[in-house]
């Protein structure tokens, strides 16, 4: 575990959220992408030394769409960077954690990712990230 890679926030209006984070927290846009298989359009932003991802659902039945319908916009997940994602997944499996992704898959912005179910981490949806290259 190398530390926190980013925090993910579910938002309804991406451009409005970007403008708010720029204005209130002096955040800077780093990257923007649509990830069809995850059902999101995402903007990565830098806030001081930290990073956040603003996530707009592409549909109501996507993971983020269901989250907003149930809870409204807000904190969606935390992501930790790891050196060896497959090894961490094996370790977590051995510890009895409930993995959403049993193997690494392509994430946003040149990463490999895997999600751990919130039921294994006190209600917090957790993403492991390996930065490729
Ligand atoms: N944080 C904490 N709990 C969450 C949650 C979240 N982000 N999203 C859902 N839950 C909870 C729900 O509140 C619900 O809890 P209860 O059973 O106590 O009511 C439970 O998980 C099941 O929720 P659901 O609405 O029925 O949704 P699903 O089971 O279909 O999916 C989850 C939940 C976590 C498995 C799904 O959202 C998922 O696979 N997430 C990982 C992928 C993802 O979020 N992708 C978008 C981001 C992409 C990226 O950043 O790369």
XYZ file of C-alpha atoms and ligand atoms in Angstrom:
184
model
C 0.000 0.000 0.000
C 1.587 3.282 -1.097
C -1.069 5.693 0.176
C -4.210 7.455 -0.949
C -4.326 7.880 -4.748
C -7.594 9.826 -4.983
C -11.081 10.312 -3.547
C -14.060 9.855 -5.874
C -17.147 12.091 -5.694
C -20.486 11.413 -7.369
C -21.870 14.555 -9.023
C -24.942 15.358 -11.111
C -23.530 18.163 -13.283
C -19.848 17.648 -14.114
C -19.066 21.098 -15.541
C -20.770 22.819 -12.631
C -18.877 20.629 -10.134
C -15.534 21.345 -11.857
C -16.245 25.080 -11.721
C -17.149 24.837 -8.028
C -13.966 22.943 -7.125
C -11.884 25.416 -9.153
C -13.526 28.400 -7.481
C -13.784 27.197 -3.872
C -10.733 24.929 -3.549
C -8.436 26.213 -6.332
C -8.470 22.717 -7.832
C -6.878 22.218 -11.263
C -8.185 19.921 -14.000
C -5.630 17.180 -14.761
C -7.593 14.952 -17.154
C -11.097 14.177 -18.415
C -12.430 10.915 -19.864
C -15.549 8.864 -20.479
C -15.417 5.243 -19.314
C -18.373 3.485 -20.936
C -17.877 0.145 -19.167
C -17.904 1.911 -15.761
C -20.832 4.104 -16.816
C -19.104 7.368 -15.914
C -17.669 10.567 -17.314
C -14.841 11.582 -15.010
C -12.648 14.599 -14.371
C -9.419 14.159 -12.405
C -8.422 17.252 -10.434
C -5.452 18.207 -8.320
C -6.102 19.963 -5.004
C -2.776 20.947 -3.489
C -0.813 17.700 -3.193
C -3.963 15.554 -3.360
C -6.178 14.289 -6.161
C -9.921 13.880 -6.571
C -12.152 12.425 -9.276
C -15.537 13.939 -10.056
C -17.837 11.266 -11.487
C -20.997 11.885 -13.512
C -23.129 8.815 -14.213
C -23.858 8.062 -17.870
C -27.109 6.337 -16.907
C -29.402 5.862 -13.920
C -28.649 2.123 -13.713
C -24.842 2.587 -13.541
C -23.010 2.200 -10.208
C -22.764 5.977 -9.715
C -26.291 6.565 -11.054
C -27.760 4.141 -8.494
C -25.603 5.721 -5.767
C -26.938 9.224 -6.515
C -30.533 7.968 -6.751
C -30.199 6.345 -3.317
C -28.014 8.842 -1.427
C -27.655 11.990 -3.555
C -24.305 13.439 -4.685
C -21.297 13.028 -2.381
C -18.287 10.914 -1.430
C -18.389 7.749 -3.535
C -15.081 5.905 -2.998
C -11.511 6.072 -1.785
C -8.650 4.759 -3.915
C -5.296 3.514 -2.602
C -2.252 3.103 -4.829
C -0.479 -0.252 -4.753
C 2.675 -1.557 -6.452
C 1.415 -5.048 -7.248
C -2.356 -5.155 -7.724
C -2.649 -8.921 -8.358
C -0.655 -9.671 -5.211
C -2.823 -7.310 -3.140
C -6.000 -8.948 -4.492
C -4.624 -12.391 -3.564
C -3.774 -11.120 -0.083
C -7.216 -9.548 0.406
C -8.916 -12.720 -0.880
C -6.871 -14.700 1.650
C -8.080 -12.330 4.391
C -11.689 -13.024 3.410
C -12.425 -9.590 1.882
C -15.280 -9.405 -0.639
C -13.765 -8.396 -3.966
C -15.949 -6.729 -6.600
C -13.204 -7.305 -9.174
C -11.418 -10.631 -8.823
C -8.654 -9.506 -11.213
C -7.153 -6.154 -12.268
C -8.964 -4.333 -15.061
C -8.430 -1.143 -17.021
C -9.279 1.974 -15.022
C -9.380 5.668 -15.806
C -6.354 7.731 -16.834
C -3.874 4.929 -17.579
C -4.424 2.812 -14.490
C -5.249 -0.771 -13.571
C -7.864 -0.974 -10.832
C -9.960 -3.323 -8.722
C -12.780 -2.520 -6.304
C -13.346 -4.015 -2.841
C -16.967 -4.170 -1.648
C -17.947 -1.574 0.993
C -19.262 -4.363 3.241
C -15.631 -5.439 3.855
C -14.414 -1.956 4.854
C -17.011 -0.490 7.204
C -19.263 0.844 4.461
C -16.513 2.483 2.357
C -16.268 1.502 -1.311
C -12.521 1.036 -1.839
C -10.536 1.000 -5.069
C -6.984 -0.287 -5.478
C -5.005 1.464 -8.205
C -1.835 0.505 -10.002
C -0.421 3.349 -12.065
C 0.768 1.821 -15.331
C 4.016 3.090 -16.834
N -20.151 3.437 -1.039
C -20.678 2.766 0.017
N -21.732 1.912 -0.080
C -22.266 1.770 -1.300
C -21.785 2.442 -2.439
C -20.671 3.315 -2.266
N -20.145 3.975 -3.299
N -22.529 2.106 -3.524
C -23.480 1.241 -3.070
N -23.292 1.031 -1.744
C -24.093 0.177 -0.871
C -25.571 0.514 -0.961
O -25.913 1.569 -0.114
C -26.201 -0.783 -0.540
O -26.142 -0.928 0.858
P -27.383 -1.599 1.649
O -27.431 -3.020 1.152
O -26.988 -1.463 3.093
O -28.578 -0.793 1.251
C -25.262 -1.838 -1.121
O -23.993 -1.175 -1.326
C -25.752 -2.340 -2.457
O -26.029 -1.206 -3.257
P -26.907 -1.233 -4.577
O -27.439 0.137 -4.810
O -27.862 -2.406 -4.556
O -25.841 -1.439 -5.694
P -25.128 -2.724 -6.220
O -25.064 -3.823 -5.200
O -25.696 -3.059 -7.559
O -23.660 -2.118 -6.409
C -21.439 -1.845 -5.731
C -22.889 -1.662 -5.326
C -20.545 -1.182 -4.671
C -21.127 -3.355 -5.814
C -21.263 -1.160 -7.148
O -21.524 0.206 -7.025
C -19.882 -1.375 -7.742
O -19.584 -2.432 -8.306
N -18.992 -0.370 -7.637
C -17.645 -0.480 -8.179
C -17.550 0.135 -9.551
C -17.831 1.621 -9.543
O -18.270 2.204 -8.557
N -17.544 2.275 -10.693
C -17.714 3.704 -10.854
C -16.414 4.462 -10.608
C -15.436 4.219 -11.713
C -14.009 4.671 -11.446
O -13.748 5.565 -10.642
O -13.110 4.107 -12.117
